[in-house]
Amino acid sequence: MGCQPSKDEDSSDASSSSTGLLNINEASVDELMSLPGIGRRRAEKIVAHRERQGPFHSAEELAEVQGIGQGLAGKVAEHVTFEDDDKPYQFFACLPGPFACCQSTVRCVQGSFGSCFGSGTEEALFFPDDEVKTGLSRLLELLRSARRQLDVAVFSISHKDLAAALLDAHRRGVTVRVLTDDMQAKQDNSLVPTLRRTLPVRMDDNEKMHMHHKFVVIDGATLLSGSLNWTHAAVERGNENLVVSQHPALCAEFTQEFRRLWQLFSEKSGPSTAPVGRFSGEVAVLFFPEPSMTNVQMILEELESARRSIEIAVFTLTLDLLVNALIKKHEAGLRVRIITDNRQAEVPGADAARLSKSGLEVRVDRSWYAMHHKFAVVDQKTIVNGSFNWTAQATKGNQEDAIIFRNYSTLDLPSG
């Protein structure tokens, strides 16, 4: 079954069918500008807040947007509804094979997934979360399992429960260290200032490049990695993934990378670029920035090894080296399917249109929330997954990661 949007969003306006009022949780910037006291700047701030924090449920929550306040929020509330079905946005109805997202974006990949990965040491969680918060509960459970050390490297931290879990671990005597992005820490809703009052936190110092990792190492023995930022929008609305692994080599490699960055961000010493990746058995860890392009070449080799199919779900696609490989595989008769984010498909240099014109199957989401995955599946047995977008900046500028899980022959998940 092909990927089909499972939520009807063909209508171009956000009016509530039941009240005729504007649904503030679906309205675009232009639609919000029709509200009293809302110009473009305020409308953009409302949308940005909604994307980071999730849907509004009341005028009080709307008042939290910078520049709105209680008075204006009360006036706006007379013209809007706060409708929200409290269900995850169902991005696609079924993507057969590994990393499938079927009718429920969590149900097909929740719980214990030793059977999904060949080594029996991995499990996968998909977001947006379900109504009972299965994914968030599992993530919190893992953080609470820490007994000695929590090394956290996450681009954006604004989810109250996840930040609280780090403070709770500190109170239990766990050594907690946090790496995060300097620009994200300046956002109005960031909880990094709160964490810094108690925990050691280090950041990069570069407005153009980012500390873009989203990984945690627990007691040196459990790794959490993937696309998931610690924000309400990511957990509750974004299309995201988190892979939990107890693979010893992976845990060791990510611990070493954390130490490299911990030293680099404070002492400005040590190597400023990531090491060249290598395989340990059937897994390889790739860190960036890596200007020699050796690590990107390893991803390219996995794509070039495809014999039947390639399935891609990547937030931003602008790296021609990898995109050209997809086109060549399509021309060779393989089935190549691509999913990307609707807004990122329109950025300068984006390759989504070129891929579509070349005859490949390309789909984008149509929600206000991000299709934020960064994974590739080759022949339904090898996965490339992590924080790494397919861009030059991710390759040569940002702090990023990707893991190749090669020849995991039992990865295939049920499609219903």
Coordinates of C-alpha atoms in Angstrom, one line a residue:
M1 CA 0.0 0.0 0.0
G2 CA 1.4 3.4 -1.0
C3 CA 1.8 6.3 1.4
Q4 CA -1.3 8.4 1.6
P5 CA -2.1 11.3 3.8
S6 CA -4.4 10.0 6.5
K7 CA -5.9 13.3 7.5
D8 CA -7.9 15.4 5.1
E9 CA -6.3 18.8 4.8
D10 CA -7.4 19.8 1.3
S11 CA -9.4 22.8 2.6
S12 CA -7.3 25.9 2.4
D13 CA -9.0 27.7 5.3
A14 CA -8.9 26.9 9.1
S15 CA -12.5 27.8 9.8
S16 CA -14.3 25.4 12.3
S17 CA -17.0 23.6 10.5
S18 CA -19.1 23.7 13.7
T19 CA -18.7 27.4 14.7
G20 CA -17.4 29.3 11.7
L21 CA -14.7 30.8 13.9
L22 CA -11.0 30.6 13.0
N23 CA -9.3 27.5 14.4
I24 CA -6.1 29.0 15.9
N25 CA -4.4 25.6 15.9
E26 CA -4.7 25.2 12.1
A27 CA -4.7 28.8 10.9
S28 CA -1.9 30.1 8.7
V29 CA 0.0 33.4 9.2
D30 CA -2.2 35.1 6.7
E31 CA -5.4 33.8 8.3
L32 CA -4.2 34.9 11.7
M33 CA -3.6 38.4 10.4
S34 CA -7.4 38.8 10.0
L35 CA -7.8 38.8 13.8
P36 CA -8.0 42.0 15.8
G37 CA -4.6 43.3 16.9
I38 CA -2.7 40.6 15.0
G39 CA -0.2 41.8 12.4
R40 CA 2.3 39.7 10.5
R41 CA 4.9 39.7 13.3
R42 CA 2.5 38.6 16.0
A43 CA 1.0 36.0 13.6
E44 CA 4.4 34.5 12.9
K45 CA 5.1 34.4 16.7
I46 CA 1.8 32.5 17.3
V47 CA 2.7 30.0 14.6
A48 CA 6.2 29.6 15.9
H49 CA 5.0 29.1 19.5
R50 CA 2.4 26.5 18.3
E51 CA 5.1 24.6 16.4
R52 CA 7.4 24.5 19.4
Q53 CA 4.9 24.0 22.2
G54 CA 2.0 22.2 20.5
P55 CA -1.7 23.4 20.1
F56 CA -3.3 26.1 22.1
H57 CA -6.1 25.0 24.5
S58 CA -7.1 28.4 26.0
A59 CA -6.7 32.1 25.9
E60 CA -4.3 31.8 28.9
E61 CA -1.9 29.7 26.8
L62 CA -2.2 32.1 23.9
A63 CA -1.2 34.9 26.3
E64 CA 2.1 33.2 26.8
V65 CA 3.2 34.1 23.2
Q66 CA 5.6 37.0 23.3
G67 CA 3.9 40.2 22.4
I68 CA 0.3 39.0 23.0
G69 CA -0.4 39.2 26.7
Q70 CA -3.7 38.7 28.6
G71 CA -5.6 41.6 27.2
L72 CA -5.0 40.9 23.5
A73 CA -5.4 37.2 24.0
G74 CA -8.9 37.8 25.5
K75 CA -9.9 39.9 22.4
V76 CA -8.6 37.3 20.0
A77 CA -10.3 34.5 21.9
E78 CA -13.7 36.0 20.9
H79 CA -12.9 35.2 17.2
V80 CA -11.2 31.8 17.4
T81 CA -11.7 28.3 18.6
F82 CA -9.1 26.2 20.3
E83 CA -10.2 22.9 18.6
D84 CA -7.7 20.1 18.8
D85 CA -8.6 16.4 18.4
D86 CA -5.7 15.4 20.8
K87 CA -4.7 12.7 18.2
P88 CA -1.3 12.4 16.6
Y89 CA -1.2 13.7 13.0
Q90 CA -1.2 10.6 10.9
F91 CA 1.4 11.4 8.3
F92 CA 1.0 8.4 6.1
A93 CA -1.4 5.4 6.3
C94 CA 1.2 2.7 5.6
L95 CA 4.8 2.5 4.6
P96 CA 5.5 -1.2 4.3
G97 CA 8.8 -2.6 5.6
P98 CA 11.2 -1.4 8.3
F99 CA 10.6 1.8 10.1
A100 CA 7.0 1.4 9.1
C101 CA 4.4 4.0 10.3
C102 CA 1.1 2.3 10.0
Q103 CA -2.3 3.3 11.3
S104 CA -0.8 4.5 14.6
T105 CA 2.5 6.2 14.5
V106 CA 3.4 4.6 17.8
R107 CA 1.5 1.4 18.0
C108 CA 3.4 -0.4 15.3
V109 CA 6.7 0.4 17.0
Q110 CA 6.1 0.7 20.7
G111 CA 7.3 -1.5 23.4
S112 CA 10.1 -4.0 23.1
F113 CA 11.6 -4.4 19.7
G114 CA 14.4 -6.9 20.0
S115 CA 12.6 -8.8 17.3
C116 CA 12.8 -5.9 14.9
F117 CA 16.6 -5.5 15.0
G118 CA 18.9 -8.4 14.4
S119 CA 21.0 -8.1 17.5
G120 CA 18.1 -7.9 19.9
T121 CA 19.6 -4.8 21.6
E122 CA 17.4 -2.1 19.9
E123 CA 13.9 -0.8 20.2
A124 CA 12.3 2.0 18.2
L125 CA 9.7 4.6 19.2
F126 CA 7.9 6.9 16.7
F127 CA 6.2 10.2 17.4
P128 CA 3.8 12.0 17.5
D129 CA 2.9 10.2 20.6
D130 CA -0.3 8.4 21.2
E131 CA -3.2 9.4 23.5
V132 CA -1.7 7.6 26.5
K133 CA 1.8 9.1 25.9
T134 CA 3.5 5.7 25.3
G135 CA 6.6 7.2 23.7
L136 CA 7.1 9.9 26.4
S137 CA 6.5 7.4 29.2
R138 CA 9.1 5.1 27.8
L139 CA 11.6 7.9 27.3
L140 CA 11.0 9.1 30.9
E141 CA 11.4 5.5 32.2
L142 CA 14.8 5.3 30.5
L143 CA 16.0 8.6 32.0
R144 CA 14.8 7.5 35.4
S145 CA 16.8 4.3 35.1
A146 CA 20.1 6.2 35.3
R147 CA 22.2 5.3 38.3
R148 CA 25.5 6.9 37.6
Q149 CA 25.7 9.1 34.5
L150 CA 23.5 10.9 32.1
D151 CA 25.3 12.5 29.1
V152 CA 22.7 14.5 27.2
A153 CA 23.4 16.2 23.8
V154 CA 20.1 17.6 22.5
F155 CA 19.7 20.5 20.1
S156 CA 16.5 22.0 21.6
I157 CA 15.2 21.5 25.2
S158 CA 11.9 23.0 26.1
H159 CA 9.8 20.0 27.2
K160 CA 9.0 20.4 30.9
D161 CA 8.8 16.7 31.8
L162 CA 12.0 15.8 30.1
A163 CA 13.9 18.7 31.7
A164 CA 12.4 17.8 35.1
A165 CA 13.7 14.3 34.6
L166 CA 17.3 15.6 34.4
L167 CA 16.9 17.6 37.6
D168 CA 15.4 14.6 39.3
A169 CA 18.3 12.5 38.2
H170 CA 20.7 15.1 39.7
R171 CA 18.8 15.0 43.0
R172 CA 19.3 11.2 43.0
G173 CA 23.0 11.6 42.8
V174 CA 23.4 10.9 39.1
T175 CA 26.1 12.9 37.3
V176 CA 24.2 14.8 34.6
R177 CA 25.9 16.8 31.8
V178 CA 24.2 18.7 29.1
L179 CA 25.3 19.8 25.6
T180 CA 22.9 22.0 23.6
D181 CA 22.8 24.6 20.9
D182 CA 23.6 28.2 21.8
M183 CA 20.9 29.8 19.6
Q184 CA 18.2 27.4 20.7
A185 CA 19.0 28.1 24.3
K186 CA 18.1 31.8 23.6
Q187 CA 14.5 30.9 22.6
D188 CA 11.8 32.3 24.8
N189 CA 10.5 28.8 25.8
S190 CA 13.9 27.2 26.2
L191 CA 14.5 25.5 29.6
V192 CA 18.3 25.6 29.3
P193 CA 18.5 28.7 31.6
T194 CA 16.6 26.7 34.2
L195 CA 18.9 23.7 33.8
R196 CA 22.0 25.8 34.0
R197 CA 21.1 26.9 37.5
T198 CA 21.7 23.3 38.7
L199 CA 23.4 21.3 36.0
P200 CA 26.7 21.8 34.1
V201 CA 25.6 22.9 30.6
R202 CA 27.9 23.6 27.7
M203 CA 27.0 25.1 24.3
D204 CA 28.6 25.7 21.0
D205 CA 29.5 29.3 20.1
N206 CA 28.4 29.7 16.5
E207 CA 25.3 31.4 15.2
K208 CA 25.5 29.8 11.8
M209 CA 26.3 26.2 12.6
H210 CA 24.6 24.1 15.2
M211 CA 25.0 21.5 18.0
H212 CA 22.4 19.5 16.2
H213 CA 22.7 16.1 18.0
K214 CA 19.7 14.5 19.7
F215 CA 21.3 11.7 21.8
V216 CA 21.6 10.6 25.4
V217 CA 24.0 8.0 26.9
I218 CA 22.7 6.4 30.1
D219 CA 25.3 4.9 32.4
G220 CA 27.5 4.2 29.4
A221 CA 25.3 1.3 28.5
T222 CA 22.2 2.6 26.8
L223 CA 22.0 5.0 23.9
L224 CA 19.0 7.1 22.8
S225 CA 19.4 8.6 19.3
G226 CA 17.3 9.8 16.4
S227 CA 15.5 12.9 15.2
L228 CA 13.6 13.8 18.4
N229 CA 14.2 17.2 20.0
W230 CA 13.1 17.6 23.5
T231 CA 10.1 19.9 22.7
H232 CA 6.4 19.6 23.1
A233 CA 5.9 20.0 19.3
A234 CA 8.3 17.2 18.6
V235 CA 6.8 14.7 21.1
E236 CA 3.2 15.6 20.5
R237 CA 3.0 16.7 16.8
G238 CA 6.1 16.1 14.9
N239 CA 6.9 13.0 12.8
E240 CA 10.0 11.8 14.7
N241 CA 11.8 8.7 15.8
L242 CA 14.0 7.6 18.7
V243 CA 16.1 4.4 18.7
V244 CA 17.1 2.9 22.0
S245 CA 20.2 0.7 21.8
Q246 CA 22.4 -1.2 24.2
H247 CA 24.9 -2.1 21.6
P248 CA 28.3 -1.8 23.4
A249 CA 30.2 -0.3 20.4
L250 CA 27.5 2.4 19.8
C251 CA 27.4 3.4 23.5
A252 CA 31.2 3.7 23.5
E253 CA 31.4 5.7 20.3
F254 CA 28.7 8.2 21.5
T255 CA 30.3 8.5 24.9
Q256 CA 33.6 9.4 23.2
E257 CA 31.9 11.9 21.0
F258 CA 30.2 13.5 24.0
R259 CA 33.6 13.9 25.7
R260 CA 35.1 15.4 22.6
L261 CA 32.4 18.1 22.4
W262 CA 32.4 18.7 26.2
Q263 CA 36.1 19.6 26.0
L264 CA 35.8 21.5 22.7
F265 CA 32.9 23.7 23.9
S266 CA 34.6 24.7 27.1
E267 CA 38.3 24.7 26.6
K268 CA 38.3 25.3 22.8
S269 CA 40.8 22.5 22.6
G270 CA 40.9 19.1 20.9
P271 CA 39.8 18.2 17.4
S272 CA 37.1 20.6 16.0
T273 CA 36.0 18.0 13.4
A274 CA 34.6 14.6 14.0
P275 CA 36.5 11.4 13.5
V276 CA 36.2 9.2 10.4
G277 CA 33.5 6.5 10.9
R278 CA 34.1 2.8 10.9
F279 CA 32.1 -0.4 11.2
S280 CA 32.0 -2.5 14.3
G281 CA 30.4 -5.7 13.0
E282 CA 27.3 -4.6 11.2
V283 CA 26.9 -1.2 12.7
A284 CA 28.8 2.1 12.0
V285 CA 28.7 5.4 13.8
L286 CA 29.2 8.5 11.7
F287 CA 29.8 11.9 13.3
F288 CA 30.0 15.3 11.7
P289 CA 31.3 17.9 10.8
E290 CA 33.6 15.8 8.7
P291 CA 35.0 17.9 5.9
S292 CA 36.8 15.1 4.1
M293 CA 33.3 13.7 3.2
T294 CA 34.5 10.2 4.1
N295 CA 31.4 9.7 6.4
V296 CA 29.0 10.9 3.8
Q297 CA 30.7 8.5 1.4
M298 CA 29.8 5.6 3.7
I299 CA 26.2 6.6 3.5
L300 CA 26.5 6.8 -0.3
E301 CA 28.0 3.3 -0.4
E302 CA 24.9 1.9 1.4
L303 CA 22.6 3.6 -1.1
E304 CA 24.7 2.3 -4.0
S305 CA 24.5 -1.2 -2.6
A306 CA 20.7 -1.3 -3.0
R307 CA 19.4 -4.1 -5.2
R308 CA 15.6 -3.8 -4.8
S309 CA 14.4 -0.6 -3.0
I310 CA 15.3 2.5 -1.1
E311 CA 12.9 4.4 1.2
I312 CA 13.9 7.8 2.4
A313 CA 12.3 10.0 5.1
V314 CA 14.5 13.1 5.6
F315 CA 13.5 16.5 6.8
T316 CA 15.9 18.5 4.4
L317 CA 17.3 17.2 1.1
T318 CA 19.8 19.4 -0.5
L319 CA 23.0 17.3 -0.7
D320 CA 23.4 16.5 -4.4
L321 CA 25.9 13.7 -3.9
L322 CA 23.3 11.5 -2.1
V323 CA 20.3 12.8 -4.1
N324 CA 22.0 11.9 -7.4
A325 CA 22.5 8.4 -6.1
L326 CA 18.8 8.0 -5.6
I327 CA 18.1 9.2 -9.1
K328 CA 20.6 6.7 -10.5
K329 CA 19.0 3.8 -8.6
H330 CA 15.6 4.8 -9.9
E331 CA 17.0 4.9 -13.5
A332 CA 18.4 1.4 -12.8
G333 CA 14.9 0.1 -12.1
L334 CA 14.8 0.1 -8.3
R335 CA 11.8 1.4 -6.4
V336 CA 12.9 4.6 -4.7
R337 CA 10.4 6.5 -2.4
I338 CA 11.0 9.8 -0.7
I339 CA 9.2 11.6 2.1
T340 CA 10.2 15.1 3.1
D341 CA 8.9 18.1 4.9
N342 CA 6.6 20.4 3.0
R343 CA 8.3 23.6 4.0
Q344 CA 11.8 22.2 3.6
A345 CA 10.9 21.1 0.1
E346 CA 10.7 24.8 -0.8
V347 CA 14.0 26.1 0.6
P348 CA 16.7 27.2 -1.8
G349 CA 18.6 24.2 -3.2
A350 CA 16.0 21.7 -2.1
D351 CA 16.0 18.6 -4.3
A352 CA 12.4 17.4 -3.8
A353 CA 11.1 18.9 -7.1
R354 CA 14.1 17.6 -9.0
L355 CA 13.5 14.1 -7.6
S356 CA 9.9 14.2 -8.6
K357 CA 10.6 15.5 -12.1
S358 CA 13.1 12.6 -12.5
G359 CA 10.2 10.2 -11.9
L360 CA 10.8 9.2 -8.3
E361 CA 7.9 8.8 -5.9
V362 CA 8.0 11.9 -3.6
R363 CA 5.5 12.8 -0.9
V364 CA 5.5 15.7 1.5
D365 CA 3.4 16.2 4.7
R366 CA 0.8 19.0 4.7
S367 CA 0.7 19.9 8.4
W368 CA 2.0 22.8 10.4
Y369 CA 4.3 20.3 12.2
A370 CA 7.5 18.9 11.0
M371 CA 8.2 15.7 9.0
H372 CA 11.4 15.6 11.0
H373 CA 12.8 12.1 10.4
K374 CA 16.3 11.6 9.0
F375 CA 16.3 8.0 8.0
A376 CA 16.9 5.8 5.0
V377 CA 16.0 2.1 4.5
V378 CA 17.9 0.1 1.9
D379 CA 16.4 -3.2 0.7
Q380 CA 14.3 -3.4 3.8
K381 CA 17.2 -4.6 5.9
T382 CA 19.7 -1.7 6.4
I383 CA 18.9 1.5 8.1
V384 CA 20.7 4.9 8.3
N385 CA 19.3 7.0 11.0
G386 CA 20.2 9.9 13.3
S387 CA 20.2 13.7 13.5
F388 CA 21.8 14.1 10.1
N389 CA 19.9 16.0 7.4
W390 CA 21.1 15.5 3.9
T391 CA 22.7 19.0 3.6
A392 CA 26.2 20.5 3.1
Q393 CA 25.8 22.3 6.5
A394 CA 25.1 19.0 8.3
T395 CA 28.1 17.5 6.5
K396 CA 30.7 20.2 7.0
G397 CA 29.4 22.6 9.7
N398 CA 27.0 21.1 12.3
Q399 CA 27.6 18.7 15.1
E400 CA 25.6 15.7 13.8
D401 CA 25.3 11.9 14.0
A402 CA 24.1 9.0 11.9
I403 CA 24.2 5.3 12.6
I404 CA 24.2 2.6 9.9
F405 CA 22.5 -0.6 11.0
R406 CA 23.6 -2.9 8.1
N407 CA 22.0 -6.2 7.2
Y408 CA 19.5 -6.4 10.0
S409 CA 17.5 -9.0 8.2
T410 CA 14.7 -9.1 10.8
L411 CA 13.9 -5.4 10.7
D412 CA 10.7 -5.9 8.7
L413 CA 7.7 -4.9 10.7
P414 CA 4.1 -6.0 10.3
S415 CA 2.0 -3.6 8.1
G416 CA -1.2 -3.7 10.1

